[in-house]
Amino acid sequence: MKNLTAAERVAIARHPQRPNITDYIDGLFTDFFEMKGDRLCREDPAILGGVALYHDRPVTVIGTRKGKTAEESIRCNFGMPGPEGYRKALRLMRQAEKFRRPVLTFVDTSGAYPGLEAEARGQGEAIARNLYEMSRLTVPVITVITGEGNSGGALALAVADRVLMLENAVYAILSPEGFASILWKDAARHEEACGLMKLTAPDLLALGVTDDLIPEPEGGAHLAPARTIREVDRALSRHLAALLKESGPNLAAKRYLKFRKMGVSQSKEAAPPREEP
Amino acid sequence: MNSIFAKRRNRLLAMKALRDNYVPGDRLTVCPKCGQEHQRGAVAKDLFVCPGCGYHFPLGAYHRLSMILDSGSFRELNEKLLAADPLSFPGYREKQRAAQRKTGLNEAAVTATGTVGGRKCVVGVMDSRFFMGSMSAAVGEKITLAIEYAAKNKLPLILFCASGGARMQEGILSLMQMAKTSAALARFSEKGLLYISVLTDPTTGGVTASFASLGDIILAEPGALIGFAGPRVIQQTIGETLPEGFQRAEYQEEHGFVDAVVPRSQLRETLSRLLRLHEKGGRS
Ligand SMILES: [Zn+2]
């Protein structure tokens, strides 16, 4: 398993039979109650969310939804949320804050939907608002990147105390195809892009962008979904137990610092502003 | 304020502003929107707004600061903060150096303190000449340091946004700057301080999906392109031509995402007025 290339992992991460949010909800939680709608405009099936029991503890569960059949995929817009999806997610997170329950998010999306209506209703504002609000939640927040996590569309559910990543999941600024087409004007060079983007779970763990790597069965999660879900359960319960020992304000403060530190390697050169002469 | 220092600072900013005056043309300037040719001096006198059609030319960061800040009040923050190469991306260092030589900037954002209409504030300006104003870790860091400086000193914050999106060569760390800046703004806001974001052409991608959209007040320059996804990507995705004016400042105002579209000639006065309106206890 150690010798997969980044491009091979991208292919596994996108496998149509890879466990999706519905599988994780069935396998990890009991008594899931789905909550729909952003209370402003509409229901976005590209994000699934609700309340459930996790080892008998009430939690808020939110995840992007990719379908396994063509029909299902079309219904949930291939897992590409619009602003309504992000606003629903935020509504559920605020509820989690109110009822003092942990937030568990599952990310598998090729990105936020680049559509006319999504723009008209403020895709950028919706994502920004989630980043802003998630950074100050005072309940534990754990994100599991289960498949693809692309762009601000993934990050909008991933400002978490712990970001866990399945071994063959990928997390990136955008798809390798998009990356190659922007940088080299040639989407066909996507495999080359995969190699440079540092998008695999081991790479991101080394960069400090993620906090843990969840092992997958040989060949990928789709070959043994039940085993994969057991591994996710093991990691989730371990991290959740640690976070539940912390006070709410402490969680928010540490989460802030975690993201605050990202990409400051060069800031040593930054002198503090001098006082007025 | 010591007037010798003020004069020196003013000269410094004027010099930098002159250098990053990047409207095309020597004696004549062709407007990219209406195609008319104008005397460059006349365009410059109109704050680089086309006298024919009102097109707002993009401005360099120091040039913008010289238009907004009171004379002599400019003090740059974290000027020496440079771009890193966190992914060791092939060729990125050379590209950075070339961009630095071409623009005289260290990165795609300049941050400073100064006064606007006599009121002290922190101002950040993005510059689209440097890697198309894309969000690098250094840009994210500079903006975050500016937000934290404003929070610590209880100053209002004004950010002029201009960005083509993510800095590809910094990959995921570019993405993380969205979380970093947004989280810093959340803390800033909890202190009851004012943040005005000014969206200029173009404001897209990760900047739109973070600090650009989080202003207490959001202003935009006329005609500025503002959106998360770029128009080309949208057009490719939906396979139809986009309506006239789509994602422009006026469209965003109509759709509820911008408080006011403000022509460049009124921007300084508008900012000064908003700072005055937000003074505690309404002192003037
Ligand atoms: Zn014109």
Coordinates of C-alpha atoms and ligand atoms in Angstrom, one line a residue:
Chain A
M1 CA 0.0 0.0 0.0
K2 CA 2.9 2.3 0.6
N3 CA 3.9 2.6 -3.0
L4 CA 0.8 4.1 -4.6
T5 CA 1.4 7.2 -6.6
A6 CA -0.5 10.4 -5.9
A7 CA -2.4 9.9 -9.2
E8 CA -3.4 6.3 -8.2
R9 CA -4.7 7.6 -4.9
V10 CA -6.8 10.2 -6.7
A11 CA -8.3 7.3 -8.8
I12 CA -9.1 5.3 -5.6
A13 CA -10.5 8.4 -3.9
R14 CA -12.9 8.9 -6.7
H15 CA -14.0 5.2 -7.0
P16 CA -17.7 5.1 -7.5
Q17 CA -18.1 2.3 -5.0
R18 CA -16.1 4.0 -2.3
P19 CA -18.1 4.3 1.0
N20 CA -20.1 7.5 1.0
I21 CA -21.8 9.6 3.6
T22 CA -24.8 7.3 3.7
D23 CA -22.6 4.3 4.4
Y24 CA -20.8 6.2 7.2
I25 CA -24.1 7.2 8.7
D26 CA -25.4 3.7 8.6
G27 CA -22.2 2.2 9.9
L28 CA -21.2 4.7 12.6
F29 CA -24.4 6.1 14.1
T30 CA -27.8 5.1 15.4
D31 CA -31.1 6.9 15.3
F32 CA -30.0 9.4 12.6
F33 CA -32.6 12.1 12.0
E34 CA -32.0 14.1 8.8
M35 CA -32.6 17.9 8.9
K36 CA -33.2 19.6 5.6
G37 CA -33.1 23.1 4.3
D38 CA -31.2 26.4 4.9
R39 CA -34.4 28.2 6.1
L40 CA -33.7 30.9 3.6
C41 CA -34.3 29.5 0.2
R42 CA -34.1 25.8 -0.4
E43 CA -32.9 22.3 0.4
D44 CA -29.5 21.2 -1.1
P45 CA -29.2 17.4 -1.4
A46 CA -25.4 17.8 -2.0
I47 CA -25.0 18.1 1.7
L48 CA -26.7 15.7 4.1
G49 CA -27.0 16.6 7.8
G50 CA -28.8 15.8 11.0
V51 CA -28.6 14.6 14.5
A52 CA -27.7 11.1 15.6
L53 CA -26.2 9.0 18.4
Y54 CA -22.6 8.1 18.3
H55 CA -21.8 5.5 20.9
D56 CA -25.0 6.7 22.7
R57 CA -23.9 10.4 22.6
P58 CA -25.9 12.9 20.6
V59 CA -23.8 14.4 17.8
T60 CA -24.4 16.6 14.7
V61 CA -23.5 14.9 11.5
I62 CA -22.9 16.8 8.3
G63 CA -21.4 15.4 5.1
T64 CA -21.2 16.1 1.4
R65 CA -23.2 13.5 -0.6
K66 CA -22.0 11.8 -3.7
G67 CA -24.3 9.3 -5.3
K68 CA -23.4 5.7 -6.3
T69 CA -25.8 5.4 -9.2
A70 CA -26.3 7.9 -12.1
E71 CA -29.7 8.8 -10.8
E72 CA -28.6 9.4 -7.3
S73 CA -25.6 11.4 -8.5
I74 CA -27.8 13.7 -10.5
R75 CA -30.1 14.2 -7.6
C76 CA -27.3 15.3 -5.3
N77 CA -25.5 17.3 -8.0
F78 CA -22.5 14.9 -7.9
G79 CA -21.6 16.1 -4.4
M80 CA -21.1 19.7 -5.4
P81 CA -22.9 21.9 -2.9
G82 CA -24.5 25.3 -3.6
P83 CA -24.6 28.1 -1.0
E84 CA -27.9 26.6 0.4
G85 CA -25.9 23.5 1.3
Y86 CA -23.3 25.5 3.2
R87 CA -25.9 27.6 4.9
K88 CA -27.8 24.4 6.0
A89 CA -24.5 23.1 7.4
L90 CA -24.0 26.3 9.3
R91 CA -27.6 26.2 10.7
L92 CA -26.9 22.7 12.0
M93 CA -23.5 23.7 13.5
R94 CA -25.2 26.6 15.3
Q95 CA -27.7 24.1 16.7
A96 CA -24.9 21.8 17.8
E97 CA -23.5 24.8 19.7
K98 CA -26.8 25.5 21.3
F99 CA -27.4 21.9 22.4
R100 CA -23.7 21.4 23.3
R101 CA -23.1 18.4 21.0
P102 CA -20.0 17.6 19.0
V103 CA -19.9 18.3 15.2
L104 CA -18.7 15.5 13.0
T105 CA -18.3 16.3 9.3
F106 CA -17.5 14.0 6.4
V107 CA -16.0 15.5 3.3
D108 CA -16.0 14.1 -0.2
T109 CA -16.5 16.7 -2.9
S110 CA -14.9 17.8 -6.1
G111 CA -15.7 21.3 -5.0
A112 CA -18.4 23.9 -4.5
Y113 CA -20.7 24.0 -7.6
P114 CA -19.6 26.7 -10.1
G115 CA -23.0 27.5 -11.4
L116 CA -25.0 30.7 -12.3
E117 CA -27.5 30.3 -9.5
A118 CA -24.9 29.4 -6.9
E119 CA -23.1 32.6 -7.7
A120 CA -26.3 34.6 -7.7
R121 CA -27.0 33.4 -4.2
G122 CA -23.5 34.1 -2.9
Q123 CA -21.4 30.9 -3.0
G124 CA -18.4 32.9 -1.8
E125 CA -20.2 34.5 1.0
A126 CA -21.7 31.2 2.2
I127 CA -18.3 29.5 2.3
A128 CA -16.7 32.6 4.0
R129 CA -19.4 32.6 6.7
N130 CA -18.8 29.0 7.5
L131 CA -15.1 29.5 7.9
Y132 CA -15.7 32.4 10.2
E133 CA -18.3 30.7 12.3
M134 CA -16.6 27.3 12.5
S135 CA -13.5 29.0 13.9
R136 CA -15.3 30.0 17.0
L137 CA -17.6 27.1 17.8
T138 CA -17.1 26.0 21.4
V139 CA -18.0 22.3 20.9
P140 CA -15.6 19.7 19.5
V141 CA -15.4 19.6 15.7
I142 CA -13.9 16.7 13.8
T143 CA -13.7 16.4 10.1
V144 CA -13.0 13.2 8.2
I145 CA -11.8 13.6 4.6
T146 CA -13.2 10.4 3.1
G147 CA -12.7 10.8 -0.6
E148 CA -11.9 14.0 -2.5
G149 CA -11.7 17.3 -0.6
N150 CA -11.4 20.0 -3.2
S151 CA -11.3 23.8 -2.8
G152 CA -13.1 26.1 -0.5
G153 CA -16.0 23.8 -1.0
A154 CA -14.3 21.2 1.2
L155 CA -12.7 23.7 3.6
A156 CA -16.2 25.1 4.4
L157 CA -16.9 22.0 6.4
A158 CA -13.3 21.4 7.6
V159 CA -12.3 24.2 10.0
A160 CA -12.0 21.5 12.7
D161 CA -10.1 20.7 15.9
R162 CA -9.0 17.5 14.2
V163 CA -8.9 16.8 10.5
L164 CA -8.6 13.1 9.9
M165 CA -7.9 11.7 6.4
L166 CA -8.4 8.2 5.0
E167 CA -5.2 6.8 3.6
N168 CA -6.2 7.2 0.0
A169 CA -8.3 10.3 0.3
V170 CA -7.0 13.5 -1.3
Y171 CA -7.3 17.1 -0.1
A172 CA -6.3 20.0 -2.4
I173 CA -6.9 23.5 -3.5
L174 CA -8.7 22.2 -6.6
S175 CA -8.8 19.1 -8.8
P176 CA -5.6 18.0 -10.5
E177 CA -7.3 18.6 -13.8
G178 CA -8.2 22.2 -12.8
F179 CA -4.7 22.7 -11.4
A180 CA -3.0 21.6 -14.7
S181 CA -5.4 23.7 -16.8
I182 CA -4.8 26.8 -14.8
L183 CA -1.0 26.5 -14.4
W184 CA -0.1 24.9 -17.8
K185 CA -3.3 25.5 -19.8
D186 CA -3.4 21.7 -20.3
A187 CA -5.8 19.6 -18.2
A188 CA -4.2 16.5 -19.8
R189 CA -1.2 17.0 -17.6
H190 CA -3.3 16.1 -14.4
E191 CA -1.1 13.1 -13.4
E192 CA 1.9 15.4 -13.4
A193 CA -0.1 17.8 -11.3
C194 CA -1.0 15.1 -8.8
G195 CA 2.7 14.5 -8.2
L196 CA 3.4 18.2 -7.3
M197 CA 0.3 19.2 -5.4
K198 CA 1.0 17.4 -2.1
L199 CA -2.5 16.2 -1.9
T200 CA -2.2 12.8 -0.4
A201 CA -2.9 11.9 3.2
P202 CA 0.8 11.2 4.1
D203 CA 1.9 14.5 2.5
L204 CA -0.8 16.5 4.3
L205 CA 0.0 14.9 7.6
A206 CA 3.7 15.9 7.1
L207 CA 2.7 19.5 6.2
G208 CA 0.6 19.7 9.4
V209 CA -2.6 20.4 7.5
T210 CA -4.2 17.3 8.8
D211 CA -3.9 15.6 12.2
D212 CA -4.2 11.9 11.6
L213 CA -4.3 9.3 8.8
I214 CA -6.8 6.5 8.9
P215 CA -5.5 3.2 7.3
E216 CA -7.5 1.7 4.4
P217 CA -7.6 -2.0 3.4
E218 CA -5.2 -3.0 0.7
G219 CA -6.4 -1.7 -2.7
G220 CA -8.8 0.9 -1.3
A221 CA -11.8 1.4 0.9
H222 CA -14.3 0.2 -1.7
L223 CA -12.9 -3.4 -1.4
A224 CA -13.7 -3.7 2.3
P225 CA -16.2 -0.9 3.3
A226 CA -17.1 -2.5 6.7
R227 CA -13.4 -2.7 7.7
T228 CA -12.8 0.9 6.6
I229 CA -15.8 2.1 8.6
R230 CA -14.4 0.3 11.7
E231 CA -11.1 2.1 11.2
V232 CA -12.9 5.4 11.0
D233 CA -14.8 4.6 14.1
R234 CA -11.7 3.8 16.0
A235 CA -10.0 7.1 15.0
L236 CA -13.1 9.1 15.6
S237 CA -13.8 7.8 19.0
R238 CA -10.2 8.3 20.1
H239 CA -10.1 11.9 18.9
L240 CA -13.5 12.7 20.2
A241 CA -12.7 11.3 23.7
A242 CA -9.6 13.6 23.8
L243 CA -11.6 16.7 22.7
L244 CA -14.4 16.1 25.2
K245 CA -11.9 16.6 28.0
E246 CA -11.3 20.2 26.9
S247 CA -13.5 23.2 27.8
G248 CA -15.4 25.0 25.1
P249 CA -13.3 28.2 25.1
N250 CA -10.2 26.1 25.1
L251 CA -11.3 24.2 22.0
A252 CA -12.0 27.4 20.1
A253 CA -8.7 28.9 21.2
K254 CA -6.7 25.9 20.1
R255 CA -8.5 25.6 16.9
Y256 CA -7.7 29.2 16.1
L257 CA -4.0 28.7 16.8
K258 CA -3.9 25.6 14.7
F259 CA -5.1 27.4 11.6
R260 CA -3.2 30.6 12.6
K261 CA 0.1 28.7 12.3
M262 CA -0.5 27.4 8.8
G263 CA 1.9 28.9 6.3
V264 CA 4.0 31.1 8.6
S265 CA 7.4 29.6 7.8
Q266 CA 8.6 32.9 6.4
S267 CA 7.1 35.2 9.0
K268 CA 10.3 35.2 11.0
E269 CA 11.4 38.0 8.6
A270 CA 8.4 40.0 9.6
A271 CA 9.4 42.6 12.1
P272 CA 6.8 43.9 14.5
P273 CA 5.6 47.3 13.4
R274 CA 7.7 50.0 14.9
E275 CA 6.3 52.6 17.2
E276 CA 5.5 56.1 16.0
P277 CA 8.7 58.1 16.0
Chain B
M1 CA 2.9 64.3 14.7
N2 CA 6.4 65.2 13.9
S3 CA 6.3 67.0 10.6
I4 CA 9.7 66.0 9.3
F5 CA 8.8 62.3 9.7
A6 CA 5.4 62.9 8.1
K7 CA 7.0 64.6 5.1
R8 CA 9.5 61.9 4.7
R9 CA 6.8 59.2 4.8
N10 CA 4.7 61.2 2.4
R11 CA 7.6 61.4 -0.1
L12 CA 8.3 57.7 0.3
L13 CA 4.7 56.8 -0.5
A14 CA 4.5 59.2 -3.4
M15 CA 7.7 57.7 -4.8
K16 CA 6.3 54.1 -4.5
A17 CA 3.0 55.1 -5.9
L18 CA 4.6 56.7 -8.9
R19 CA 6.6 53.5 -9.5
D20 CA 3.6 51.3 -9.4
N21 CA 1.5 53.4 -11.7
Y22 CA 0.8 50.7 -14.2
V23 CA -1.9 52.0 -16.4
P24 CA -0.7 51.2 -20.0
G25 CA 0.6 53.8 -22.4
D26 CA 3.1 56.5 -22.4
R27 CA 1.4 59.7 -23.5
L28 CA -1.8 58.1 -24.7
T29 CA -3.9 55.4 -23.0
V30 CA -6.3 53.1 -24.7
C31 CA -9.3 52.2 -22.5
P32 CA -9.8 48.4 -22.6
K33 CA -13.5 48.7 -22.2
C34 CA -14.6 51.4 -24.8
G35 CA -11.4 51.3 -26.9
Q36 CA -11.1 55.1 -26.9
E37 CA -7.8 56.8 -26.8
H38 CA -7.2 59.4 -24.1
Q39 CA -4.3 61.7 -23.0
R40 CA -2.7 59.7 -20.2
G41 CA -2.4 62.8 -18.1
A42 CA -6.2 63.3 -18.3
V43 CA -6.8 59.7 -17.2
A44 CA -4.4 60.1 -14.4
K45 CA -6.1 63.3 -13.2
D46 CA -9.4 61.4 -13.1
L47 CA -7.9 58.8 -10.7
F48 CA -7.4 56.4 -13.6
V49 CA -11.1 56.3 -14.5
C50 CA -11.7 56.4 -18.3
P51 CA -13.2 59.9 -19.1
G52 CA -15.2 58.3 -21.9
C53 CA -16.9 55.3 -20.3
G54 CA -16.1 55.4 -16.6
Y55 CA -14.0 52.2 -16.7
H56 CA -11.9 51.9 -13.5
F57 CA -8.3 50.9 -14.4
P58 CA -6.7 48.6 -11.8
L59 CA -4.3 50.3 -9.4
G60 CA -1.1 49.4 -7.8
A61 CA -1.2 48.9 -4.1
Y62 CA 0.9 51.9 -3.2
H63 CA -0.9 54.0 -5.7
R64 CA -4.2 53.1 -4.1
L65 CA -2.8 53.9 -0.6
S66 CA -1.6 57.3 -1.8
M67 CA -5.2 58.0 -3.0
I68 CA -6.9 56.9 0.2
L69 CA -4.6 57.9 3.1
D70 CA -4.1 61.4 4.4
S71 CA -0.9 62.9 3.3
G72 CA 2.0 61.9 5.5
S73 CA 0.2 59.3 7.5
F74 CA 1.4 56.2 5.7
R75 CA 3.4 53.6 7.7
E76 CA 3.8 50.2 6.2
L77 CA 3.4 47.0 8.2
N78 CA 5.4 43.9 7.7
E79 CA 6.9 45.3 4.5
K80 CA 9.7 42.7 4.4
L81 CA 7.5 39.6 4.7
L82 CA 8.3 37.5 1.6
A83 CA 6.6 34.7 -0.2
A84 CA 7.8 31.2 0.9
D85 CA 7.9 28.1 -1.2
P86 CA 6.2 25.6 1.1
L87 CA 5.7 22.8 -1.4
S88 CA 9.2 23.3 -3.1
F89 CA 7.3 23.8 -6.3
P90 CA 9.6 23.6 -9.4
G91 CA 10.3 27.1 -10.9
Y92 CA 8.3 29.0 -8.2
R93 CA 11.3 30.8 -6.7
E94 CA 12.3 32.1 -10.0
K95 CA 8.8 33.3 -10.8
Q96 CA 8.6 35.1 -7.5
R97 CA 11.9 36.9 -8.1
A98 CA 10.7 37.9 -11.6
A99 CA 7.4 39.2 -10.2
Q100 CA 9.3 41.1 -7.5
R101 CA 11.6 42.7 -10.0
K102 CA 8.7 43.6 -12.4
T103 CA 6.5 45.2 -9.7
G104 CA 8.8 46.3 -7.0
L105 CA 6.5 44.5 -4.5
N106 CA 7.5 41.7 -2.1
E107 CA 4.1 40.1 -2.3
A108 CA 0.5 40.6 -3.7
A109 CA -0.6 42.6 -0.6
V110 CA 0.6 45.8 1.1
T111 CA -0.6 46.6 4.6
A112 CA -0.2 49.8 6.4
T113 CA -1.5 52.1 9.1
G114 CA -2.5 55.6 8.4
T115 CA -5.3 58.1 8.7
V116 CA -8.4 58.6 6.5
G117 CA -10.0 62.0 7.1
G118 CA -8.0 62.3 10.3
R119 CA -9.1 58.9 11.7
K120 CA -6.5 56.3 12.3
C121 CA -7.0 52.9 10.7
V122 CA -5.3 49.8 9.3
V123 CA -5.5 49.5 5.5
G124 CA -4.6 46.4 3.4
V125 CA -4.4 46.6 -0.4
M126 CA -4.0 43.6 -2.8
D127 CA -2.2 44.2 -6.0
S128 CA -3.2 42.1 -9.0
R129 CA 0.1 42.6 -10.8
F130 CA 1.8 40.2 -8.5
F131 CA 0.8 36.6 -9.4
M132 CA -2.7 38.0 -10.3
G133 CA -3.2 38.9 -6.7
S134 CA -3.4 35.3 -5.8
M135 CA -3.5 34.2 -2.2
S136 CA -0.2 32.9 -1.0
A137 CA 0.7 32.0 2.5
A138 CA 2.5 35.3 2.8
V139 CA -0.5 37.2 1.6
G140 CA -2.7 35.3 4.1
E141 CA -0.1 36.0 6.8
K142 CA 0.2 39.7 6.0
I143 CA -3.6 40.2 6.0
T144 CA -3.9 38.2 9.3
L145 CA -1.1 40.3 10.9
A146 CA -2.9 43.5 9.8
I147 CA -6.2 42.2 11.3
E148 CA -4.4 41.3 14.5
Y149 CA -2.6 44.7 14.6
A150 CA -6.0 46.4 14.2
A151 CA -7.6 44.3 16.9
K152 CA -4.8 44.9 19.3
N153 CA -4.8 48.7 18.8
K154 CA -8.6 48.9 18.5
L155 CA -8.4 50.4 15.0
P156 CA -10.9 50.1 12.2
L157 CA -9.8 47.9 9.3
I158 CA -10.2 48.5 5.5
L159 CA -9.2 45.8 3.0
F160 CA -9.1 46.5 -0.7
C161 CA -9.5 43.1 -2.4
A162 CA -8.2 42.1 -5.8
S163 CA -7.5 38.5 -6.5
G164 CA -7.5 36.0 -9.3
G165 CA -7.8 33.2 -6.8
A166 CA -5.5 30.7 -5.3
R167 CA -1.7 30.6 -5.6
M168 CA -1.4 27.3 -7.4
Q169 CA 2.3 26.8 -6.5
E170 CA 1.4 26.8 -2.8
G171 CA -1.5 24.4 -3.1
I172 CA -3.3 23.4 0.1
L173 CA -1.5 26.1 2.1
S174 CA -3.1 28.7 -0.1
L175 CA -6.4 27.2 0.8
M176 CA -5.6 27.3 4.5
Q177 CA -5.2 31.1 4.3
M178 CA -9.0 31.3 3.8
A179 CA -9.6 29.7 7.2
K180 CA -6.8 31.7 8.9
T181 CA -7.9 35.1 7.7
S182 CA -11.6 34.4 8.4
A183 CA -10.9 33.1 11.9
A184 CA -8.8 36.3 12.6
L185 CA -11.7 38.4 11.4
A186 CA -14.1 36.6 13.8
R187 CA -11.8 37.5 16.7
F188 CA -11.5 41.1 15.4
S189 CA -15.2 41.4 15.2
E190 CA -15.8 40.2 18.7
K191 CA -14.0 43.3 19.9
G192 CA -16.7 45.5 18.4
L193 CA -14.4 46.9 15.7
L194 CA -15.3 48.0 12.2
Y195 CA -14.2 46.1 9.1
I196 CA -14.9 47.6 5.7
S197 CA -14.0 45.5 2.6
V198 CA -13.7 47.2 -0.7
L199 CA -14.0 44.9 -3.7
T200 CA -12.1 45.9 -6.8
D201 CA -11.6 44.3 -10.2
P202 CA -11.3 41.3 -10.0
T203 CA -12.2 39.8 -6.7
T204 CA -12.6 36.0 -7.2
G205 CA -11.8 32.6 -5.7
G206 CA -10.6 32.1 -2.2
V207 CA -10.4 35.8 -1.4
T208 CA -14.2 36.1 -2.2
A209 CA -14.8 33.0 -0.1
S210 CA -13.0 34.5 2.9
F211 CA -12.2 38.1 4.0
A212 CA -13.7 39.9 1.0
S213 CA -17.2 38.7 1.9
L214 CA -16.9 39.3 5.7
G215 CA -17.0 43.0 5.9
D216 CA -19.4 44.8 8.2
I217 CA -19.7 47.0 5.2
I218 CA -18.9 45.9 1.7
L219 CA -18.2 48.4 -1.0
A220 CA -17.3 47.8 -4.6
E221 CA -15.8 49.8 -7.4
P222 CA -18.1 50.1 -10.5
G223 CA -17.8 47.3 -12.9
A224 CA -15.6 45.1 -10.7
L225 CA -15.9 41.4 -11.3
I226 CA -16.8 39.7 -8.1
G227 CA -17.5 36.0 -7.6
F228 CA -16.3 32.7 -6.3
A229 CA -16.0 30.7 -9.5
G230 CA -14.6 32.6 -12.5
P231 CA -16.9 33.3 -15.4
R232 CA -15.0 30.9 -17.7
V233 CA -15.4 27.9 -15.4
I234 CA -19.1 28.7 -14.9
Q235 CA -19.6 28.9 -18.7
Q236 CA -17.8 25.6 -19.2
T237 CA -19.8 23.9 -16.5
I238 CA -23.3 25.1 -17.5
G239 CA -22.7 25.2 -21.2
E240 CA -24.5 28.5 -21.9
T241 CA -23.4 32.1 -22.3
L242 CA -23.6 34.2 -19.2
P243 CA -26.0 37.2 -19.0
E244 CA -24.6 40.7 -19.6
G245 CA -23.2 42.2 -16.4
F246 CA -23.1 38.8 -14.5
Q247 CA -20.9 38.9 -11.4
R248 CA -20.2 42.6 -11.8
A249 CA -20.3 45.0 -8.8
E250 CA -23.8 46.3 -9.8
Y251 CA -25.1 42.7 -10.1
Q252 CA -23.7 41.9 -6.6
E253 CA -25.3 45.0 -5.2
E254 CA -28.7 43.9 -6.8
H255 CA -28.3 40.4 -5.4
G256 CA -27.6 41.6 -1.9
F257 CA -23.9 41.0 -1.5
V258 CA -22.6 44.6 -1.7
D259 CA -23.8 47.6 0.4
A260 CA -22.8 50.2 -2.2
V261 CA -21.1 50.6 -5.5
V262 CA -18.9 53.6 -5.0
P263 CA -17.0 55.4 -7.9
R264 CA -13.4 55.9 -7.2
S265 CA -13.8 59.7 -7.1
Q266 CA -16.1 59.3 -4.0
L267 CA -14.3 56.4 -2.3
R268 CA -12.0 58.3 0.0
E269 CA -14.9 60.6 1.2
T270 CA -17.2 57.5 1.7
L271 CA -14.6 55.7 3.8
S272 CA -14.0 58.8 5.8
R273 CA -17.7 59.2 6.4
L274 CA -18.1 55.5 7.4
L275 CA -15.2 55.8 9.9
R276 CA -16.9 58.9 11.4
L277 CA -20.3 57.1 11.6
H278 CA -18.7 54.3 13.6
E279 CA -16.9 56.3 16.1
K280 CA -17.9 55.3 19.6
G281 CA -20.4 57.6 21.1
G282 CA -20.8 59.5 17.8
R283 CA -18.0 61.9 18.5
S284 CA -17.0 63.8 15.3
Ligands
ZN1 ZN -13.4 53.8 -21.6

